[in-house]
Amino acid sequence: DGGITQSPKYLFRKEGQNVTLSCEQNLNHDAMYWYRQDPGQGLRLIYYSQIVNDFQKGDIAEGYSVSREKKESFPLTVTSAQKNPTAFYLCASTKQIIPGQGGYGYTFGSGTRLTVV
Amino acid sequence: GQQVMQIPQYQHVQEGEDFTTYCNSSTTLSNIQWYKQRPGGHPVFLIQLVKSGEVKKQKRLTFQFGEAKKNSSLHITATQTTDVGTYFCAGGNYQLIWGAGTKLIIKP
């Protein structure tokens, strides 16, 4: 079955360390997204990509970086510049949007819980 | 910027009672989507509404999109323990604008 795989499920980061969260999909979706969710809160967009080799900043991009070298993969790096990285990170994908035809539902991965130690 | 407000933040119900969550946008939405996130889990897509005044049903769940396409609601009839979780609305095209979610809690 197709889906999105996020790894690792749990990640511990030391102060001043960069860490990379993996996101792989086999749904043949064009658009991919990274969200951050804090306890009891909604989803905040970090970065998104609609095609390979192109991505845009979301609302809270500072301290994060991404790449989109392959359609299937959209890794997120949490850099040492992100001062409060402890959160639940969710990767999502969807079919490419066709203007005027509405959107498509997002498929989410099972998430990565990042903790600073 | 564009915002989607969702209320209430929490709703405590006895099993068998009804549950409703509401979303209101500051601007007209091209579509509205609804998701459910179980405790400790990830959001799962439930449905998308596109047309003004649209109403869709999924068993005990009824979804509505307002005439002006600025508001939406999700109503669950006769809640069950399997309904527990947080329900999110989200609207938009290339980027979804997310509501903060309503947490459904079943009273013991």
mmCIF file of C-alpha atoms in Angstrom:
data_model
loop_
_atom_site.group_PDB
_atom_site.id
_atom_site.type_symbol
_atom_site.label_atom_id
_atom_site.label_comp_id
_atom_site.label_asym_id
_atom_site.label_seq_id
_atom_site.Cartn_x
_atom_site.Cartn_y
_atom_site.Cartn_z
ATOM 1 C CA ASP A 1 0.000 0.000 0.000
ATOM 2 C CA GLY A 2 1.132 3.534 -0.707
ATOM 3 C CA GLY A 3 1.850 5.952 2.066
ATOM 4 C CA ILE A 4 4.280 8.305 3.757
ATOM 5 C CA THR A 5 7.089 7.054 5.954
ATOM 6 C CA GLN A 6 8.656 9.319 8.522
ATOM 7 C CA SER A 7 11.741 8.352 10.478
ATOM 8 C CA PRO A 8 12.807 8.213 13.164
ATOM 9 C CA LYS A 9 9.684 8.071 15.316
ATOM 10 C CA TYR A 10 11.555 9.595 18.268
ATOM 11 C CA LEU A 11 14.653 11.807 18.108
ATOM 12 C CA PHE A 12 16.721 13.425 20.802
ATOM 13 C CA ARG A 13 18.877 16.431 19.980
ATOM 14 C CA LYS A 14 21.630 17.974 22.012
ATOM 15 C CA GLU A 15 22.032 21.727 22.239
ATOM 16 C CA GLY A 16 23.831 23.140 19.192
ATOM 17 C CA GLN A 17 23.275 20.022 17.086
ATOM 18 C CA ASN A 18 21.671 19.786 13.648
ATOM 19 C CA VAL A 19 19.337 16.866 13.056
ATOM 20 C CA THR A 20 17.564 15.645 9.923
ATOM 21 C CA LEU A 21 14.084 14.161 9.808
ATOM 22 C CA SER A 22 13.290 11.826 6.945
ATOM 23 C CA CYS A 23 10.075 11.836 4.890
ATOM 24 C CA GLU A 24 9.502 9.440 1.986
ATOM 25 C CA GLN A 25 6.294 8.894 0.003
ATOM 26 C CA ASN A 26 5.343 6.363 -2.664
ATOM 27 C CA LEU A 27 2.012 7.947 -3.572
ATOM 28 C CA ASN A 28 3.375 9.750 -6.639
ATOM 29 C CA HIS A 29 2.246 13.021 -5.068
ATOM 30 C CA ASP A 30 3.768 16.228 -6.359
ATOM 31 C CA ALA A 31 3.299 18.450 -3.296
ATOM 32 C CA MET A 32 4.904 17.806 0.073
ATOM 33 C CA TYR A 33 4.720 19.713 3.353
ATOM 34 C CA TRP A 34 6.356 19.914 6.762
ATOM 35 C CA TYR A 35 4.321 20.939 9.790
ATOM 36 C CA ARG A 36 5.158 21.478 13.417
ATOM 37 C CA GLN A 37 2.644 20.666 16.159
ATOM 38 C CA ASP A 38 3.140 21.713 19.764
ATOM 39 C CA PRO A 39 1.172 20.024 22.578
ATOM 40 C CA GLY A 40 -2.506 20.914 22.416
ATOM 41 C CA GLN A 41 -1.964 23.137 19.398
ATOM 42 C CA GLY A 42 -2.812 23.138 15.719
ATOM 43 C CA LEU A 43 -0.478 22.664 12.761
ATOM 44 C CA ARG A 44 2.013 25.315 11.701
ATOM 45 C CA LEU A 45 3.590 25.178 8.252
ATOM 46 C CA ILE A 46 7.382 25.104 8.119
ATOM 47 C CA TYR A 47 8.160 24.508 4.420
ATOM 48 C CA TYR A 48 6.392 23.150 1.380
ATOM 49 C CA SER A 49 7.359 21.979 -2.083
ATOM 50 C CA GLN A 50 5.147 21.652 -5.149
ATOM 51 C CA ILE A 51 7.758 20.271 -7.548
ATOM 52 C CA VAL A 52 11.220 18.763 -7.440
ATOM 53 C CA ASN A 53 14.074 21.199 -6.812
ATOM 54 C CA ASP A 54 11.708 23.918 -5.629
ATOM 55 C CA PHE A 55 10.372 24.771 -2.170
ATOM 56 C CA GLN A 56 8.890 27.731 -0.294
ATOM 57 C CA LYS A 57 9.001 28.942 3.280
ATOM 58 C CA GLY A 58 5.937 28.558 5.421
ATOM 59 C CA ASP A 59 4.960 30.567 8.473
ATOM 60 C CA ILE A 60 7.754 29.348 10.790
ATOM 61 C CA ALA A 61 10.733 28.525 8.522
ATOM 62 C CA GLU A 62 13.427 30.175 10.652
ATOM 63 C CA GLY A 63 15.892 27.603 11.999
ATOM 64 C CA TYR A 64 14.817 24.919 9.520
ATOM 65 C CA SER A 65 16.000 23.861 6.063
ATOM 66 C CA VAL A 66 14.722 21.406 3.434
ATOM 67 C CA SER A 67 15.660 19.896 0.118
ATOM 68 C CA ARG A 68 13.625 18.263 -2.651
ATOM 69 C CA GLU A 69 16.047 16.425 -4.914
ATOM 70 C CA LYS A 70 13.632 13.574 -5.625
ATOM 71 C CA LYS A 71 9.853 13.543 -5.962
ATOM 72 C CA GLU A 72 9.581 10.884 -3.268
ATOM 73 C CA SER A 73 11.729 12.540 -0.615
ATOM 74 C CA PHE A 74 11.478 15.781 1.385
ATOM 75 C CA PRO A 75 13.892 15.746 4.353
ATOM 76 C CA LEU A 76 13.756 18.450 7.028
ATOM 77 C CA THR A 77 16.852 19.635 8.900
ATOM 78 C CA VAL A 78 16.369 21.257 12.276
ATOM 79 C CA THR A 79 19.397 23.479 12.729
ATOM 80 C CA SER A 80 21.013 24.806 15.886
ATOM 81 C CA ALA A 81 19.450 28.172 15.026
ATOM 82 C CA GLN A 82 16.023 26.792 15.998
ATOM 83 C CA LYS A 83 15.939 27.727 19.675
ATOM 84 C CA ASN A 84 12.888 25.745 20.723
ATOM 85 C CA PRO A 85 12.739 22.639 18.514
ATOM 86 C CA THR A 86 10.959 20.272 20.909
ATOM 87 C CA ALA A 87 7.745 19.386 19.078
ATOM 88 C CA PHE A 88 5.898 16.813 16.974
ATOM 89 C CA TYR A 89 6.889 17.087 13.305
ATOM 90 C CA LEU A 90 4.487 15.942 10.603
ATOM 91 C CA CYS A 91 5.187 15.427 6.916
ATOM 92 C CA ALA A 92 2.304 15.432 4.440
ATOM 93 C CA SER A 93 1.766 15.081 0.725
ATOM 94 C CA THR A 94 -1.015 15.688 -1.764
ATOM 95 C CA LYS A 95 -1.694 15.611 -5.483
ATOM 96 C CA GLN A 96 -0.794 18.724 -7.403
ATOM 97 C CA ILE A 97 -3.448 21.353 -7.165
ATOM 98 C CA ILE A 98 -5.263 22.247 -10.395
ATOM 99 C CA PRO A 99 -6.495 25.852 -10.106
ATOM 100 C CA GLY A 100 -10.264 26.044 -9.991
ATOM 101 C CA GLN A 101 -10.771 22.372 -9.199
ATOM 102 C CA GLY A 102 -10.335 22.579 -5.467
ATOM 103 C CA GLY A 103 -7.771 20.734 -3.480
ATOM 104 C CA TYR A 104 -7.099 17.196 -2.454
ATOM 105 C CA GLY A 105 -6.874 15.700 0.986
ATOM 106 C CA TYR A 106 -3.466 15.529 2.563
ATOM 107 C CA THR A 107 -1.897 12.224 3.517
ATOM 108 C CA PHE A 108 0.207 12.483 6.661
ATOM 109 C CA GLY A 109 3.085 10.410 7.934
ATOM 110 C CA SER A 110 3.012 9.098 11.492
ATOM 111 C CA GLY A 111 5.309 11.879 12.679
ATOM 112 C CA THR A 112 8.617 12.380 14.469
ATOM 113 C CA ARG A 113 8.739 13.513 18.095
ATOM 114 C CA LEU A 114 11.842 15.644 18.614
ATOM 115 C CA THR A 115 13.130 16.417 22.095
ATOM 116 C CA VAL A 116 16.057 18.620 23.069
ATOM 117 C CA VAL A 117 18.148 17.103 25.844
ATOM 118 C CA GLY B 1 -3.397 37.428 6.756
ATOM 119 C CA GLN B 2 -6.008 34.767 6.199
ATOM 120 C CA GLN B 3 -7.132 33.025 9.370
ATOM 121 C CA VAL B 4 -9.411 30.145 10.229
ATOM 122 C CA MET B 5 -10.902 30.273 13.720
ATOM 123 C CA GLN B 6 -12.229 27.034 15.198
ATOM 124 C CA ILE B 7 -14.420 26.711 18.298
ATOM 125 C CA PRO B 8 -14.723 25.378 20.878
ATOM 126 C CA GLN B 9 -11.211 24.375 21.870
ATOM 127 C CA TYR B 10 -12.544 21.464 23.928
ATOM 128 C CA GLN B 11 -15.912 19.748 24.231
ATOM 129 C CA HIS B 12 -16.717 17.281 26.965
ATOM 130 C CA VAL B 13 -19.695 15.035 26.222
ATOM 131 C CA GLN B 14 -21.303 11.967 27.696
ATOM 132 C CA GLU B 15 -21.168 8.980 25.383
ATOM 133 C CA GLY B 16 -24.290 9.107 23.249
ATOM 134 C CA GLU B 17 -24.537 12.906 23.249
ATOM 135 C CA ASP B 18 -23.960 15.003 20.151
ATOM 136 C CA PHE B 19 -20.824 17.009 19.327
ATOM 137 C CA THR B 20 -20.362 20.031 17.073
ATOM 138 C CA THR B 21 -17.310 22.052 16.049
ATOM 139 C CA TYR B 22 -17.376 25.269 14.038
ATOM 140 C CA CYS B 23 -14.892 26.975 11.730
ATOM 141 C CA ASN B 24 -14.973 30.589 10.583
ATOM 142 C CA SER B 25 -12.689 32.168 8.033
ATOM 143 C CA SER B 26 -11.803 35.830 7.649
ATOM 144 C CA THR B 27 -12.023 35.422 3.864
ATOM 145 C CA THR B 28 -13.934 33.290 1.360
ATOM 146 C CA LEU B 29 -12.545 29.778 1.097
ATOM 147 C CA SER B 30 -12.296 27.844 -2.169
ATOM 148 C CA ASN B 31 -12.803 24.631 -0.212
ATOM 149 C CA ILE B 32 -12.785 23.311 3.350
ATOM 150 C CA GLN B 33 -11.300 20.048 4.524
ATOM 151 C CA TRP B 34 -11.829 18.178 7.790
ATOM 152 C CA TYR B 35 -9.329 15.938 9.568
ATOM 153 C CA LYS B 36 -9.348 13.767 12.685
ATOM 154 C CA GLN B 37 -6.302 13.234 14.877
ATOM 155 C CA ARG B 38 -6.498 10.474 17.453
ATOM 156 C CA PRO B 39 -4.472 10.953 20.679
ATOM 157 C CA GLY B 40 -0.803 10.321 19.883
ATOM 158 C CA GLY B 41 -1.564 9.935 16.186
ATOM 159 C CA HIS B 42 -1.439 11.927 12.984
ATOM 160 C CA PRO B 43 -4.233 13.815 11.188
ATOM 161 C CA VAL B 44 -6.374 11.689 8.895
ATOM 162 C CA PHE B 45 -8.364 13.242 6.053
ATOM 163 C CA LEU B 46 -12.131 12.900 6.496
ATOM 164 C CA ILE B 47 -13.760 14.958 3.748
ATOM 165 C CA GLN B 48 -13.596 17.995 1.482
ATOM 166 C CA LEU B 49 -16.424 20.449 0.772
ATOM 167 C CA VAL B 50 -16.257 22.699 -2.274
ATOM 168 C CA LYS B 51 -19.712 24.071 -3.102
ATOM 169 C CA SER B 52 -21.588 26.865 -1.348
ATOM 170 C CA GLY B 53 -24.161 25.413 1.054
ATOM 171 C CA GLU B 54 -22.838 21.877 0.584
ATOM 172 C CA VAL B 55 -23.825 19.210 3.114
ATOM 173 C CA LYS B 56 -22.183 15.786 3.226
ATOM 174 C CA LYS B 57 -22.751 12.863 5.570
ATOM 175 C CA GLN B 58 -20.521 10.012 6.651
ATOM 176 C CA LYS B 59 -22.552 7.712 8.897
ATOM 177 C CA ARG B 60 -22.981 9.714 12.128
ATOM 178 C CA LEU B 61 -20.896 12.673 10.888
ATOM 179 C CA THR B 62 -22.487 15.619 9.069
ATOM 180 C CA PHE B 63 -20.344 18.281 7.406
ATOM 181 C CA GLN B 64 -21.649 21.651 6.224
ATOM 182 C CA PHE B 65 -20.131 24.471 4.178
ATOM 183 C CA GLY B 66 -21.756 27.873 4.565
ATOM 184 C CA GLU B 67 -23.513 29.752 1.798
ATOM 185 C CA ALA B 68 -20.849 32.451 1.796
ATOM 186 C CA LYS B 69 -18.074 29.811 1.924
ATOM 187 C CA LYS B 70 -16.658 31.454 5.038
ATOM 188 C CA ASN B 71 -17.798 28.977 7.648
ATOM 189 C CA SER B 72 -18.187 25.259 8.147
ATOM 190 C CA SER B 73 -19.303 22.812 10.789
ATOM 191 C CA LEU B 74 -18.897 19.185 11.736
ATOM 192 C CA HIS B 75 -21.644 17.517 13.745
ATOM 193 C CA ILE B 76 -21.370 14.052 15.258
ATOM 194 C CA THR B 77 -24.583 12.363 16.366
ATOM 195 C CA ALA B 78 -24.577 10.005 19.346
ATOM 196 C CA THR B 79 -20.856 10.074 20.081
ATOM 197 C CA GLN B 80 -18.964 6.854 20.708
ATOM 198 C CA THR B 81 -15.610 6.238 22.370
ATOM 199 C CA THR B 82 -14.094 5.707 18.926
ATOM 200 C CA ASP B 83 -14.870 9.358 18.119
ATOM 201 C CA VAL B 84 -12.379 10.624 20.702
ATOM 202 C CA GLY B 85 -9.684 12.848 19.215
ATOM 203 C CA THR B 86 -9.104 16.315 17.855
ATOM 204 C CA TYR B 87 -10.997 17.488 14.786
ATOM 205 C CA PHE B 88 -9.361 20.071 12.542
ATOM 206 C CA CYS B 89 -10.752 22.136 9.711
ATOM 207 C CA ALA B 90 -8.478 23.531 7.009
ATOM 208 C CA GLY B 91 -9.176 25.642 3.937
ATOM 209 C CA GLY B 92 -7.300 26.942 0.925
ATOM 210 C CA ASN B 93 -5.663 25.911 -2.305
ATOM 211 C CA TYR B 94 -1.907 25.454 -2.520
ATOM 212 C CA GLN B 95 -1.515 25.933 1.204
ATOM 213 C CA LEU B 96 -4.112 24.917 3.732
ATOM 214 C CA ILE B 97 -4.926 27.384 6.493
ATOM 215 C CA TRP B 98 -5.597 25.278 9.590
ATOM 216 C CA GLY B 99 -7.954 25.826 12.468
ATOM 217 C CA ALA B 100 -6.589 25.153 15.967
ATOM 218 C CA GLY B 101 -8.775 22.069 16.389
ATOM 219 C CA THR B 102 -11.548 20.960 18.747
ATOM 220 C CA LYS B 103 -10.757 18.173 21.152
ATOM 221 C CA LEU B 104 -13.619 15.749 21.755
ATOM 222 C CA ILE B 105 -13.488 14.265 25.246
ATOM 223 C CA ILE B 106 -15.890 11.581 26.438
ATOM 224 C CA LYS B 107 -16.789 11.975 30.124
ATOM 225 C CA PRO B 108 -16.151 8.832 32.176
#
